[in-house]
Structure formats: C-alpha cells, structure tokens
Amino acid sequence: MIASRTKRPVRRLAAVLLGAAVLITTACTPSGESGAGDGTSIVVGAYPFQFAAERVAGDLAVVTNLLSPGSDGHDLELSPKQVTAVTNADLVVHQSGYQAALDETITQQQPARVLDTADFLQLLPATQTEDGHDHGAYDPHVWLNPMNLAEIGGQIAAVLAEIDPDNAASYAANAARLTDDLTGLDDQFSAGLTNCRTDTFITNHAAFGYLADRYHLHQVGISGLSTEAEPSPARIAEVQQIAREHDLTTIFYETAVSPKLAQTIASDLGLKTDVLDPLETLSSESRGDDYIQVMTANLTSLRDANGCQ
C-alpha cells in the first residue's frame, strides 16, 4: 500500500525541472489547498486524487493539488515551494509514470508516506502510437474507471487511519460514502452505454483506455497519449477511414488541448465535435463542479455521439 522510498524504485519519464513556476491557487479551488489549516497534509498531482482525498479526509486534512486548472498533467513542473510541499507532506498520492517531475521529487525528497496507485490498481498498457514518444509501459489515467477511484479512496482511508488512528472510523465511513457514489456513477455508465449504435469513439488524446475497457468501448486516439505529438498524414487518413467505417458522428477533443486537429478532421468528414474530459484538472471550462458531474457530462456526450438508447 505505502511505498518506501528506500526500498522501491520510482518509475521515471524524464528529469525534473525544479525551477519552473506553477501557480497554486488557494482554499477549496480545483487546484490548491482545502481542509483545516492544522490537519494532516496531503499532496496530490492531479484533480481526481484531490477529489478522493477531500471526500475521505473531510475537514481533517489539508489537500494540496500541484497541478493548476487547465494544465496538461503530463507536463507538470514543480516550483521550489511545491518541492517543499511534497517533502513535508504527511501523505503524497500519485500515479508513477504519469508526472516525471513528481516522480523524481518523491525519489529525491522521500516524503513520509507515498501512496502510488500503480502499486494496487490493475494497469492497462499504453496505447501504441507512431509519434515516437516514450509514454511508459502503462496508461496513467486510472481514474477514468470510477471503480478505480473508489479503490483509491479506500487506500487513502487506510493510510489516514495509520496517520490519525483517532479518526479512523470517520475516514472509513467517508470512503464508504465515496464508494457508494462512484458505484452509482458506474451503474449509470454501464446502463447508459449498453444499447448503442456503435461502440467506437475518436478522441484527440487517447486517455480513455480505462473508461473504454470498463464499458466495452473501442477508443481511437488521433495522437495517442501525447497531447503534443503531431499525427502523420497517414494516421489522419487512418482515423478518417475508421470514422467512415463506423459511421461516426463526432470527433472528441478536450478543453486543455487545442481543438484544431479534431475540428479539421470533423470538418473534412462533415461531422461535429464535442468535449470528452480526461479530468486531469478541474477548471472554469469543465462541464461540472466535481469529478462525478464532469464524468456524467462525459457519459451524456458519449451516449449522444454513439447513438445509445
């Protein structure tokens, strides 16, 4: 459950860049701190981990999200202040292989407790693409399966019970309520995506492997896991052919990435575009105020695009 920084190596994608400034917003914002000022300190690298930590800890912890709203989670860079926050945290929650800067800081600074979701979740292989980028062996977007996030909540509760045993019952009860909510969301997805005209969807960022695997869909990424890689003309032609073969109506994009490529492909085929949110962050452009609301909006978009009854 909790990895020892001296016994287990952390996966690395690249060297850390400690000097770049990343804004940390304050008090109950999608990226920043929440909770009681003198509670247990929890540091996370992505919004879904913040959501789970806040739901489980309630007002008994201060949760700091290192990733600012609207940012690409893969490109996280840490300021010296953020490195200090990681170093001093009572608990760091992250997915190794997702954010190189955070992986490297954990290795170097060895915070007291680290919960690496890669240690207890069943990971899916990364989508193979032609862009030449090394994305690591696994897809890091584990939270797009709601039941994975429920398991993360349970693991956070267990660690918090070790840190703060007097409140163990509260953490367990909060985690159980979170699991109930996420199970309800999972049921909505399962029912809503059962009777559809097609099971295939196209997105500019192939971040939805866990969602596709959970609900028996087929994800087609224009440019794989990298949000910066430019697909070749051959790949674009291949995606267009898939859209024709499956009689698709929609090309998906995300708010944190330029929609121009998705719009171009859609325009060439006479299709529409829509947002499918990988939920790395929560921002003013998100279609909802929390994880469950944005995931529900994703379900609505998929049902509309795939002709679900």
PDB file of C-alpha atoms in Angstrom:
ATOM      1  CA  MET A   1       0.000   0.000   0.000  1.00  0.00           C
ATOM      2  CA  ILE A   2       2.578   2.580   1.120  1.00  0.00           C
ATOM      3  CA  ALA A   3       5.822   2.533  -0.786  1.00  0.00           C
ATOM      4  CA  SER A   4       9.113   3.025   0.987  1.00  0.00           C
ATOM      5  CA  ARG A   5      11.293   5.418  -0.942  1.00  0.00           C
ATOM      6  CA  THR A   6      14.415   3.441   0.032  1.00  0.00           C
ATOM      7  CA  LYS A   7      13.102   0.007  -0.911  1.00  0.00           C
ATOM      8  CA  ARG A   8      11.153   0.537  -4.143  1.00  0.00           C
ATOM      9  CA  PRO A   9      12.389   2.468  -7.213  1.00  0.00           C
ATOM     10  CA  VAL A  10      10.002   5.021  -8.676  1.00  0.00           C
ATOM     11  CA  ARG A  11       9.383   4.901 -12.432  1.00  0.00           C
ATOM     12  CA  ARG A  12      10.751   7.911 -14.293  1.00  0.00           C
ATOM     13  CA  LEU A  13       9.729   9.513 -17.576  1.00  0.00           C
ATOM     14  CA  ALA A  14      12.253  12.398 -17.589  1.00  0.00           C
ATOM     15  CA  ALA A  15      14.433  14.535 -15.366  1.00  0.00           C
ATOM     16  CA  VAL A  16      12.706  17.005 -13.076  1.00  0.00           C
ATOM     17  CA  LEU A  17      12.673  20.707 -13.834  1.00  0.00           C
ATOM     18  CA  LEU A  18      12.505  22.311 -10.428  1.00  0.00           C
ATOM     19  CA  GLY A  19      12.790  25.941 -11.376  1.00  0.00           C
ATOM     20  CA  ALA A  20       9.559  26.428 -13.382  1.00  0.00           C
ATOM     21  CA  ALA A  21       6.804  28.263 -11.568  1.00  0.00           C
ATOM     22  CA  VAL A  22       3.360  26.683 -11.367  1.00  0.00           C
ATOM     23  CA  LEU A  23       0.612  28.641  -9.655  1.00  0.00           C
ATOM     24  CA  ILE A  24      -1.018  27.083  -6.616  1.00  0.00           C
ATOM     25  CA  THR A  25      -4.420  28.614  -6.020  1.00  0.00           C
ATOM     26  CA  THR A  26      -5.968  28.682  -2.572  1.00  0.00           C
ATOM     27  CA  ALA A  27      -8.837  27.449  -0.406  1.00  0.00           C
ATOM     28  CA  CYS A  28     -11.190  24.909  -1.969  1.00  0.00           C
ATOM     29  CA  THR A  29     -10.321  25.647  -5.605  1.00  0.00           C
ATOM     30  CA  PRO A  30      -9.785  22.905  -8.249  1.00  0.00           C
ATOM     31  CA  SER A  31      -6.038  23.301  -7.771  1.00  0.00           C
ATOM     32  CA  GLY A  32      -4.821  24.447  -4.382  1.00  0.00           C
ATOM     33  CA  GLU A  33      -5.493  23.709  -0.739  1.00  0.00           C
ATOM     34  CA  SER A  34      -8.607  22.698   1.145  1.00  0.00           C
ATOM     35  CA  GLY A  35      -9.433  21.466   4.610  1.00  0.00           C
ATOM     36  CA  ALA A  36      -8.446  22.540   8.108  1.00  0.00           C
ATOM     37  CA  GLY A  37      -5.297  24.575   8.463  1.00  0.00           C
ATOM     38  CA  ASP A  38      -3.777  22.326  11.119  1.00  0.00           C
ATOM     39  CA  GLY A  39      -4.849  18.944   9.737  1.00  0.00           C
ATOM     40  CA  THR A  40      -2.898  16.158   8.073  1.00  0.00           C
ATOM     41  CA  SER A  41      -1.150  17.420   4.933  1.00  0.00           C
ATOM     42  CA  ILE A  42      -1.919  15.554   1.699  1.00  0.00           C
ATOM     43  CA  VAL A  43      -0.253  16.449  -1.615  1.00  0.00           C
ATOM     44  CA  VAL A  44      -1.557  15.154  -4.958  1.00  0.00           C
ATOM     45  CA  GLY A  45      -0.563  15.530  -8.589  1.00  0.00           C
ATOM     46  CA  ALA A  46      -3.965  15.511 -10.314  1.00  0.00           C
ATOM     47  CA  TYR A  47      -7.537  16.590  -9.631  1.00  0.00           C
ATOM     48  CA  PRO A  48      -9.121  13.107  -9.244  1.00  0.00           C
ATOM     49  CA  PHE A  49      -6.712  12.327  -6.402  1.00  0.00           C
ATOM     50  CA  GLN A  50      -7.673  15.651  -4.821  1.00  0.00           C
ATOM     51  CA  PHE A  51     -11.369  14.763  -5.136  1.00  0.00           C
ATOM     52  CA  ALA A  52     -10.873  11.371  -3.477  1.00  0.00           C
ATOM     53  CA  ALA A  53      -8.621  12.763  -0.723  1.00  0.00           C
ATOM     54  CA  GLU A  54     -11.036  15.581   0.114  1.00  0.00           C
ATOM     55  CA  ARG A  55     -14.015  13.244   0.220  1.00  0.00           C
ATOM     56  CA  VAL A  56     -12.232  10.785   2.505  1.00  0.00           C
ATOM     57  CA  ALA A  57     -10.457  13.268   4.798  1.00  0.00           C
ATOM     58  CA  GLY A  58     -13.195  15.873   5.074  1.00  0.00           C
ATOM     59  CA  ASP A  59     -12.034  18.783   7.240  1.00  0.00           C
ATOM     60  CA  LEU A  60      -9.359  16.667   8.936  1.00  0.00           C
ATOM     61  CA  ALA A  61      -6.715  17.293   6.262  1.00  0.00           C
ATOM     62  CA  VAL A  62      -5.213  19.991   4.069  1.00  0.00           C
ATOM     63  CA  VAL A  63      -5.179  18.771   0.451  1.00  0.00           C
ATOM     64  CA  THR A  64      -2.762  20.479  -1.950  1.00  0.00           C
ATOM     65  CA  ASN A  65      -3.038  19.843  -5.692  1.00  0.00           C
ATOM     66  CA  LEU A  66       0.207  20.577  -7.542  1.00  0.00           C
ATOM     67  CA  LEU A  67      -1.477  20.822 -10.953  1.00  0.00           C
ATOM     68  CA  SER A  68      -3.093  24.141 -11.849  1.00  0.00           C
ATOM     69  CA  PRO A  69      -6.504  24.214 -13.609  1.00  0.00           C
ATOM     70  CA  GLY A  70      -6.420  23.717 -17.364  1.00  0.00           C
ATOM     71  CA  SER A  71      -2.864  22.336 -17.393  1.00  0.00           C
ATOM     72  CA  ASP A  72      -1.642  19.189 -19.109  1.00  0.00           C
ATOM     73  CA  GLY A  73      -0.936  16.762 -16.282  1.00  0.00           C
ATOM     74  CA  HIS A  74       1.893  15.048 -18.155  1.00  0.00           C
ATOM     75  CA  ASP A  75       3.844  18.319 -18.288  1.00  0.00           C
ATOM     76  CA  LEU A  76       3.741  19.128 -14.574  1.00  0.00           C
ATOM     77  CA  GLU A  77       6.794  21.065 -13.408  1.00  0.00           C
ATOM     78  CA  LEU A  78       7.428  21.932  -9.773  1.00  0.00           C
ATOM     79  CA  SER A  79       8.476  25.206  -8.206  1.00  0.00           C
ATOM     80  CA  PRO A  80      10.771  25.141  -5.157  1.00  0.00           C
ATOM     81  CA  LYS A  81       7.715  25.862  -2.986  1.00  0.00           C
ATOM     82  CA  GLN A  82       5.949  22.821  -4.391  1.00  0.00           C
ATOM     83  CA  VAL A  83       9.014  20.640  -3.864  1.00  0.00           C
ATOM     84  CA  THR A  84       8.957  21.723  -0.226  1.00  0.00           C
ATOM     85  CA  ALA A  85       5.253  20.838  -0.004  1.00  0.00           C
ATOM     86  CA  VAL A  86       5.999  17.337  -1.283  1.00  0.00           C
ATOM     87  CA  THR A  87       8.919  16.952   1.107  1.00  0.00           C
ATOM     88  CA  ASN A  88       6.898  17.950   4.163  1.00  0.00           C
ATOM     89  CA  ALA A  89       3.656  16.174   3.299  1.00  0.00           C
ATOM     90  CA  ASP A  90       2.224  13.562   5.622  1.00  0.00           C
ATOM     91  CA  LEU A  91       0.950  11.743   2.519  1.00  0.00           C
ATOM     92  CA  VAL A  92       1.594  12.083  -1.217  1.00  0.00           C
ATOM     93  CA  VAL A  93      -0.887  10.452  -3.611  1.00  0.00           C
ATOM     94  CA  HIS A  94       0.247   9.972  -7.201  1.00  0.00           C
ATOM     95  CA  GLN A  95       0.430   7.645 -10.197  1.00  0.00           C
ATOM     96  CA  SER A  96       4.025   6.821 -11.009  1.00  0.00           C
ATOM     97  CA  GLY A  97       4.928   7.127 -14.674  1.00  0.00           C
ATOM     98  CA  TYR A  98       2.436   9.958 -15.149  1.00  0.00           C
ATOM     99  CA  GLN A  99       4.338  13.045 -13.961  1.00  0.00           C
ATOM    100  CA  ALA A 100       8.109  12.819 -14.215  1.00  0.00           C
ATOM    101  CA  ALA A 101       8.759  15.865 -12.036  1.00  0.00           C
ATOM    102  CA  LEU A 102       6.703  14.482  -9.159  1.00  0.00           C
ATOM    103  CA  ASP A 103       8.232  11.011  -9.504  1.00  0.00           C
ATOM    104  CA  GLU A 104      11.725  12.487  -9.334  1.00  0.00           C
ATOM    105  CA  THR A 105      10.911  14.718  -6.370  1.00  0.00           C
ATOM    106  CA  ILE A 106       9.481  11.786  -4.433  1.00  0.00           C
ATOM    107  CA  THR A 107      12.638   9.792  -5.112  1.00  0.00           C
ATOM    108  CA  GLN A 108      14.913  12.632  -4.034  1.00  0.00           C
ATOM    109  CA  GLN A 109      12.964  14.025  -1.080  1.00  0.00           C
ATOM    110  CA  GLN A 110      11.466  10.813   0.350  1.00  0.00           C
ATOM    111  CA  PRO A 111       8.278  12.179   1.970  1.00  0.00           C
ATOM    112  CA  ALA A 112       6.921  10.319   4.980  1.00  0.00           C
ATOM    113  CA  ARG A 113       4.232   8.307   3.166  1.00  0.00           C
ATOM    114  CA  VAL A 114       3.597   7.818  -0.545  1.00  0.00           C
ATOM    115  CA  LEU A 115       0.513   6.169  -1.990  1.00  0.00           C
ATOM    116  CA  ASP A 116       1.299   5.157  -5.567  1.00  0.00           C
ATOM    117  CA  THR A 117      -1.850   3.993  -7.320  1.00  0.00           C
ATOM    118  CA  ALA A 118       0.311   1.903  -9.662  1.00  0.00           C
ATOM    119  CA  ASP A 119       1.067  -0.345  -6.686  1.00  0.00           C
ATOM    120  CA  PHE A 120      -2.501  -1.606  -6.215  1.00  0.00           C
ATOM    121  CA  LEU A 121      -4.526  -0.943  -9.378  1.00  0.00           C
ATOM    122  CA  GLN A 122      -4.562  -3.165 -12.439  1.00  0.00           C
ATOM    123  CA  LEU A 123      -2.886  -1.033 -15.093  1.00  0.00           C
ATOM    124  CA  LEU A 124      -3.630  -1.079 -18.822  1.00  0.00           C
ATOM    125  CA  PRO A 125      -0.904  -0.947 -21.461  1.00  0.00           C
ATOM    126  CA  ALA A 126      -0.313   2.448 -23.045  1.00  0.00           C
ATOM    127  CA  THR A 127      -1.785   2.908 -26.495  1.00  0.00           C
ATOM    128  CA  GLN A 128       0.876   2.285 -29.102  1.00  0.00           C
ATOM    129  CA  THR A 129       1.317   5.254 -31.457  1.00  0.00           C
ATOM    130  CA  GLU A 130       3.636   6.297 -34.229  1.00  0.00           C
ATOM    131  CA  ASP A 131       4.694   9.593 -32.665  1.00  0.00           C
ATOM    132  CA  GLY A 132       7.988   8.266 -31.363  1.00  0.00           C
ATOM    133  CA  HIS A 133       7.364   9.397 -27.780  1.00  0.00           C
ATOM    134  CA  ASP A 134       8.063   7.176 -24.788  1.00  0.00           C
ATOM    135  CA  HIS A 135       4.891   7.229 -22.731  1.00  0.00           C
ATOM    136  CA  GLY A 136       5.970   4.449 -20.389  1.00  0.00           C
ATOM    137  CA  ALA A 137       4.562   0.960 -20.289  1.00  0.00           C
ATOM    138  CA  TYR A 138       1.115   1.861 -18.920  1.00  0.00           C
ATOM    139  CA  ASP A 139      -1.743   4.293 -19.406  1.00  0.00           C
ATOM    140  CA  PRO A 140      -1.682   6.509 -16.268  1.00  0.00           C
ATOM    141  CA  HIS A 141      -5.289   7.805 -16.459  1.00  0.00           C
ATOM    142  CA  VAL A 142      -6.563   5.227 -13.974  1.00  0.00           C
ATOM    143  CA  TRP A 143      -9.325   7.457 -12.548  1.00  0.00           C
ATOM    144  CA  LEU A 144     -11.450   7.277 -15.712  1.00  0.00           C
ATOM    145  CA  ASN A 145     -12.770   3.972 -14.373  1.00  0.00           C
ATOM    146  CA  PRO A 146     -14.901   5.160 -11.412  1.00  0.00           C
ATOM    147  CA  MET A 147     -14.293   1.947  -9.506  1.00  0.00           C
ATOM    148  CA  ASN A 148     -10.553   2.578  -9.639  1.00  0.00           C
ATOM    149  CA  LEU A 149     -11.168   5.915  -7.943  1.00  0.00           C
ATOM    150  CA  ALA A 150     -13.296   4.164  -5.317  1.00  0.00           C
ATOM    151  CA  GLU A 151     -10.375   1.845  -4.602  1.00  0.00           C
ATOM    152  CA  ILE A 152      -8.039   4.830  -4.369  1.00  0.00           C
ATOM    153  CA  GLY A 153     -10.387   6.356  -1.794  1.00  0.00           C
ATOM    154  CA  GLY A 154     -10.287   3.182   0.268  1.00  0.00           C
ATOM    155  CA  GLN A 155      -6.499   3.132   0.182  1.00  0.00           C
ATOM    156  CA  ILE A 156      -6.347   6.793   1.245  1.00  0.00           C
ATOM    157  CA  ALA A 157      -8.642   6.000   4.177  1.00  0.00           C
ATOM    158  CA  ALA A 158      -6.377   3.159   5.282  1.00  0.00           C
ATOM    159  CA  VAL A 159      -3.270   5.359   5.237  1.00  0.00           C
ATOM    160  CA  LEU A 160      -5.019   8.203   7.052  1.00  0.00           C
ATOM    161  CA  ALA A 161      -6.119   5.738   9.730  1.00  0.00           C
ATOM    162  CA  GLU A 162      -2.445   4.904  10.309  1.00  0.00           C
ATOM    163  CA  ILE A 163      -1.521   8.591  10.498  1.00  0.00           C
ATOM    164  CA  ASP A 164      -4.514   9.598  12.626  1.00  0.00           C
ATOM    165  CA  PRO A 165      -5.984   6.490  14.328  1.00  0.00           C
ATOM    166  CA  ASP A 166      -8.363   8.531  16.489  1.00  0.00           C
ATOM    167  CA  ASN A 167     -10.339   9.412  13.365  1.00  0.00           C
ATOM    168  CA  ALA A 168     -10.072   6.062  11.581  1.00  0.00           C
ATOM    169  CA  ALA A 169     -13.819   5.442  11.777  1.00  0.00           C
ATOM    170  CA  SER A 170     -14.553   8.786  10.095  1.00  0.00           C
ATOM    171  CA  TYR A 171     -12.151   8.059   7.251  1.00  0.00           C
ATOM    172  CA  ALA A 172     -13.665   4.612   6.722  1.00  0.00           C
ATOM    173  CA  ALA A 173     -17.224   5.996   6.727  1.00  0.00           C
ATOM    174  CA  ASN A 174     -16.279   8.748   4.280  1.00  0.00           C
ATOM    175  CA  ALA A 175     -14.589   6.250   1.971  1.00  0.00           C
ATOM    176  CA  ALA A 176     -17.699   4.053   2.070  1.00  0.00           C
ATOM    177  CA  ARG A 177     -19.897   7.000   1.061  1.00  0.00           C
ATOM    178  CA  LEU A 178     -17.495   7.845  -1.753  1.00  0.00           C
ATOM    179  CA  THR A 179     -17.639   4.233  -2.952  1.00  0.00           C
ATOM    180  CA  ASP A 180     -21.434   4.339  -2.916  1.00  0.00           C
ATOM    181  CA  ASP A 181     -21.435   7.492  -5.060  1.00  0.00           C
ATOM    182  CA  LEU A 182     -18.908   6.089  -7.511  1.00  0.00           C
ATOM    183  CA  THR A 183     -20.747   2.774  -7.719  1.00  0.00           C
ATOM    184  CA  GLY A 184     -23.869   4.723  -8.642  1.00  0.00           C
ATOM    185  CA  LEU A 185     -21.898   6.536 -11.357  1.00  0.00           C
ATOM    186  CA  ASP A 186     -20.533   3.216 -12.601  1.00  0.00           C
ATOM    187  CA  ASP A 187     -24.077   1.840 -12.805  1.00  0.00           C
ATOM    188  CA  GLN A 188     -25.155   4.868 -14.862  1.00  0.00           C
ATOM    189  CA  PHE A 189     -22.311   4.290 -17.329  1.00  0.00           C
ATOM    190  CA  SER A 190     -22.990   0.572 -17.588  1.00  0.00           C
ATOM    191  CA  ALA A 191     -26.694   1.100 -18.264  1.00  0.00           C
ATOM    192  CA  GLY A 192     -26.221   4.160 -20.457  1.00  0.00           C
ATOM    193  CA  LEU A 193     -23.656   2.575 -22.781  1.00  0.00           C
ATOM    194  CA  THR A 194     -25.244  -0.855 -23.180  1.00  0.00           C
ATOM    195  CA  ASN A 195     -27.549  -0.335 -26.180  1.00  0.00           C
ATOM    196  CA  CYS A 196     -25.623   1.855 -28.638  1.00  0.00           C
ATOM    197  CA  ARG A 197     -25.428   2.095 -32.420  1.00  0.00           C
ATOM    198  CA  THR A 198     -21.616   1.916 -32.255  1.00  0.00           C
ATOM    199  CA  ASP A 199     -19.041   1.143 -29.582  1.00  0.00           C
ATOM    200  CA  THR A 200     -16.249   3.192 -31.203  1.00  0.00           C
ATOM    201  CA  PHE A 201     -15.254   6.762 -30.393  1.00  0.00           C
ATOM    202  CA  ILE A 202     -12.440   9.004 -31.673  1.00  0.00           C
ATOM    203  CA  THR A 203     -10.585  11.427 -29.416  1.00  0.00           C
ATOM    204  CA  ASN A 204      -7.537  13.621 -29.925  1.00  0.00           C
ATOM    205  CA  HIS A 205      -5.957  12.363 -26.668  1.00  0.00           C
ATOM    206  CA  ALA A 206      -6.025   8.602 -26.080  1.00  0.00           C
ATOM    207  CA  ALA A 207      -6.575   8.999 -22.337  1.00  0.00           C
ATOM    208  CA  PHE A 208      -9.776   6.981 -22.089  1.00  0.00           C
ATOM    209  CA  GLY A 209      -8.467   3.424 -22.075  1.00  0.00           C
ATOM    210  CA  TYR A 210      -9.797   2.660 -18.597  1.00  0.00           C
ATOM    211  CA  LEU A 211     -13.240   4.037 -19.448  1.00  0.00           C
ATOM    212  CA  ALA A 212     -13.301   2.086 -22.713  1.00  0.00           C
ATOM    213  CA  ASP A 213     -12.155  -1.111 -21.027  1.00  0.00           C
ATOM    214  CA  ARG A 214     -14.724  -0.827 -18.221  1.00  0.00           C
ATOM    215  CA  TYR A 215     -17.688  -0.201 -20.518  1.00  0.00           C
ATOM    216  CA  HIS A 216     -16.690  -2.324 -23.530  1.00  0.00           C
ATOM    217  CA  LEU A 217     -15.970   0.554 -25.890  1.00  0.00           C
ATOM    218  CA  HIS A 218     -13.278   0.958 -28.551  1.00  0.00           C
ATOM    219  CA  GLN A 219     -11.142   4.096 -28.214  1.00  0.00           C
ATOM    220  CA  VAL A 220      -9.365   5.522 -31.252  1.00  0.00           C
ATOM    221  CA  GLY A 221      -6.775   8.164 -30.398  1.00  0.00           C
ATOM    222  CA  ILE A 222      -5.691  10.585 -33.102  1.00  0.00           C
ATOM    223  CA  SER A 223      -2.293  11.144 -31.480  1.00  0.00           C
ATOM    224  CA  GLY A 224      -2.040   8.584 -28.684  1.00  0.00           C
ATOM    225  CA  LEU A 225      -1.249   9.506 -25.075  1.00  0.00           C
ATOM    226  CA  SER A 226       0.855  12.512 -26.013  1.00  0.00           C
ATOM    227  CA  THR A 227      -1.132  15.748 -26.223  1.00  0.00           C
ATOM    228  CA  GLU A 228       1.704  17.463 -28.108  1.00  0.00           C
ATOM    229  CA  ALA A 229       2.617  14.925 -30.792  1.00  0.00           C
ATOM    230  CA  GLU A 230       1.544  15.725 -34.345  1.00  0.00           C
ATOM    231  CA  PRO A 231      -0.033  12.753 -36.124  1.00  0.00           C
ATOM    232  CA  SER A 232       1.257  11.941 -39.573  1.00  0.00           C
ATOM    233  CA  PRO A 233      -0.924  12.344 -42.674  1.00  0.00           C
ATOM    234  CA  ALA A 234      -1.151   8.561 -42.800  1.00  0.00           C
ATOM    235  CA  ARG A 235      -2.522   8.447 -39.247  1.00  0.00           C
ATOM    236  CA  ILE A 236      -5.076  11.157 -40.009  1.00  0.00           C
ATOM    237  CA  ALA A 237      -6.202   9.213 -43.088  1.00  0.00           C
ATOM    238  CA  GLU A 238      -6.490   6.082 -40.959  1.00  0.00           C
ATOM    239  CA  VAL A 239      -8.637   7.876 -38.376  1.00  0.00           C
ATOM    240  CA  GLN A 240     -10.860   9.271 -41.120  1.00  0.00           C
ATOM    241  CA  GLN A 241     -11.339   5.796 -42.543  1.00  0.00           C
ATOM    242  CA  ILE A 242     -12.310   4.452 -39.105  1.00  0.00           C
ATOM    243  CA  ALA A 243     -14.862   7.243 -38.759  1.00  0.00           C
ATOM    244  CA  ARG A 244     -16.391   6.326 -42.119  1.00  0.00           C
ATOM    245  CA  GLU A 245     -16.422   2.583 -41.443  1.00  0.00           C
ATOM    246  CA  HIS A 246     -18.200   3.021 -38.109  1.00  0.00           C
ATOM    247  CA  ASP A 247     -20.486   5.798 -39.350  1.00  0.00           C
ATOM    248  CA  LEU A 248     -19.374   8.046 -36.508  1.00  0.00           C
ATOM    249  CA  THR A 249     -20.999  11.426 -35.910  1.00  0.00           C
ATOM    250  CA  THR A 250     -18.485  13.079 -33.579  1.00  0.00           C
ATOM    251  CA  ILE A 251     -14.765  13.716 -33.081  1.00  0.00           C
ATOM    252  CA  PHE A 252     -13.919  14.390 -29.428  1.00  0.00           C
ATOM    253  CA  TYR A 253     -11.401  16.859 -28.058  1.00  0.00           C
ATOM    254  CA  GLU A 254     -10.575  18.206 -24.589  1.00  0.00           C
ATOM    255  CA  THR A 255     -10.505  21.732 -23.230  1.00  0.00           C
ATOM    256  CA  ALA A 256      -6.813  21.634 -22.206  1.00  0.00           C
ATOM    257  CA  VAL A 257      -5.691  20.830 -25.764  1.00  0.00           C
ATOM    258  CA  SER A 258      -6.212  22.803 -28.966  1.00  0.00           C
ATOM    259  CA  PRO A 259      -9.325  21.530 -30.774  1.00  0.00           C
ATOM    260  CA  LYS A 260      -7.989  22.493 -34.234  1.00  0.00           C
ATOM    261  CA  LEU A 261      -6.958  18.983 -35.294  1.00  0.00           C
ATOM    262  CA  ALA A 262     -10.241  17.438 -34.171  1.00  0.00           C
ATOM    263  CA  GLN A 263     -12.154  20.253 -35.862  1.00  0.00           C
ATOM    264  CA  THR A 264     -10.223  19.798 -39.106  1.00  0.00           C
ATOM    265  CA  ILE A 265     -10.867  16.059 -39.237  1.00  0.00           C
ATOM    266  CA  ALA A 266     -14.516  16.568 -38.349  1.00  0.00           C
ATOM    267  CA  SER A 267     -14.932  19.296 -40.969  1.00  0.00           C
ATOM    268  CA  ASP A 268     -13.394  17.139 -43.694  1.00  0.00           C
ATOM    269  CA  LEU A 269     -15.913  14.386 -42.894  1.00  0.00           C
ATOM    270  CA  GLY A 270     -18.922  16.590 -42.220  1.00  0.00           C
ATOM    271  CA  LEU A 271     -19.003  15.549 -38.565  1.00  0.00           C
ATOM    272  CA  LYS A 272     -19.422  17.531 -35.354  1.00  0.00           C
ATOM    273  CA  THR A 273     -17.016  17.934 -32.428  1.00  0.00           C
ATOM    274  CA  ASP A 274     -17.643  17.633 -28.711  1.00  0.00           C
ATOM    275  CA  VAL A 275     -15.699  17.597 -25.434  1.00  0.00           C
ATOM    276  CA  LEU A 276     -14.636  14.414 -23.687  1.00  0.00           C
ATOM    277  CA  ASP A 277     -12.851  15.430 -20.497  1.00  0.00           C
ATOM    278  CA  PRO A 278      -9.950  13.292 -19.162  1.00  0.00           C
ATOM    279  CA  LEU A 279     -10.342  15.081 -15.809  1.00  0.00           C
ATOM    280  CA  GLU A 280      -6.674  15.684 -15.151  1.00  0.00           C
ATOM    281  CA  THR A 281      -7.749  19.061 -13.781  1.00  0.00           C
ATOM    282  CA  LEU A 282     -10.969  20.869 -12.945  1.00  0.00           C
ATOM    283  CA  SER A 283     -11.339  24.400 -14.325  1.00  0.00           C
ATOM    284  CA  SER A 284     -13.902  27.042 -15.155  1.00  0.00           C
ATOM    285  CA  GLU A 285     -14.323  25.348 -18.548  1.00  0.00           C
ATOM    286  CA  SER A 286     -15.186  21.970 -17.038  1.00  0.00           C
ATOM    287  CA  ARG A 287     -18.719  20.699 -17.541  1.00  0.00           C
ATOM    288  CA  GLY A 288     -19.411  20.330 -13.848  1.00  0.00           C
ATOM    289  CA  ASP A 289     -18.203  21.256 -10.390  1.00  0.00           C
ATOM    290  CA  ASP A 290     -16.631  17.938  -9.385  1.00  0.00           C
ATOM    291  CA  TYR A 291     -15.499  14.545 -10.672  1.00  0.00           C
ATOM    292  CA  ILE A 292     -18.965  12.982 -10.677  1.00  0.00           C
ATOM    293  CA  GLN A 293     -20.594  15.879 -12.517  1.00  0.00           C
ATOM    294  CA  VAL A 294     -17.907  16.002 -15.215  1.00  0.00           C
ATOM    295  CA  MET A 295     -17.981  12.236 -15.674  1.00  0.00           C
ATOM    296  CA  THR A 296     -21.767  12.427 -16.020  1.00  0.00           C
ATOM    297  CA  ALA A 297     -21.275  15.043 -18.749  1.00  0.00           C
ATOM    298  CA  ASN A 298     -18.817  12.651 -20.450  1.00  0.00           C
ATOM    299  CA  LEU A 299     -21.489   9.951 -20.368  1.00  0.00           C
ATOM    300  CA  THR A 300     -24.025  12.282 -21.978  1.00  0.00           C
ATOM    301  CA  SER A 301     -21.542  13.161 -24.737  1.00  0.00           C
ATOM    302  CA  LEU A 302     -20.724   9.502 -25.439  1.00  0.00           C
ATOM    303  CA  ARG A 303     -24.380   8.480 -25.477  1.00  0.00           C
ATOM    304  CA  ASP A 304     -25.217  11.222 -27.941  1.00  0.00           C
ATOM    305  CA  ALA A 305     -22.241  10.515 -30.197  1.00  0.00           C
ATOM    306  CA  ASN A 306     -22.706   6.731 -30.224  1.00  0.00           C
ATOM    307  CA  GLY A 307     -26.480   6.696 -30.628  1.00  0.00           C
ATOM    308  CA  CYS A 308     -27.246   4.998 -27.322  1.00  0.00           C
ATOM    309  CA  GLN A 309     -30.836   4.215 -26.348  1.00  0.00           C
TER     310      GLN A 309
END
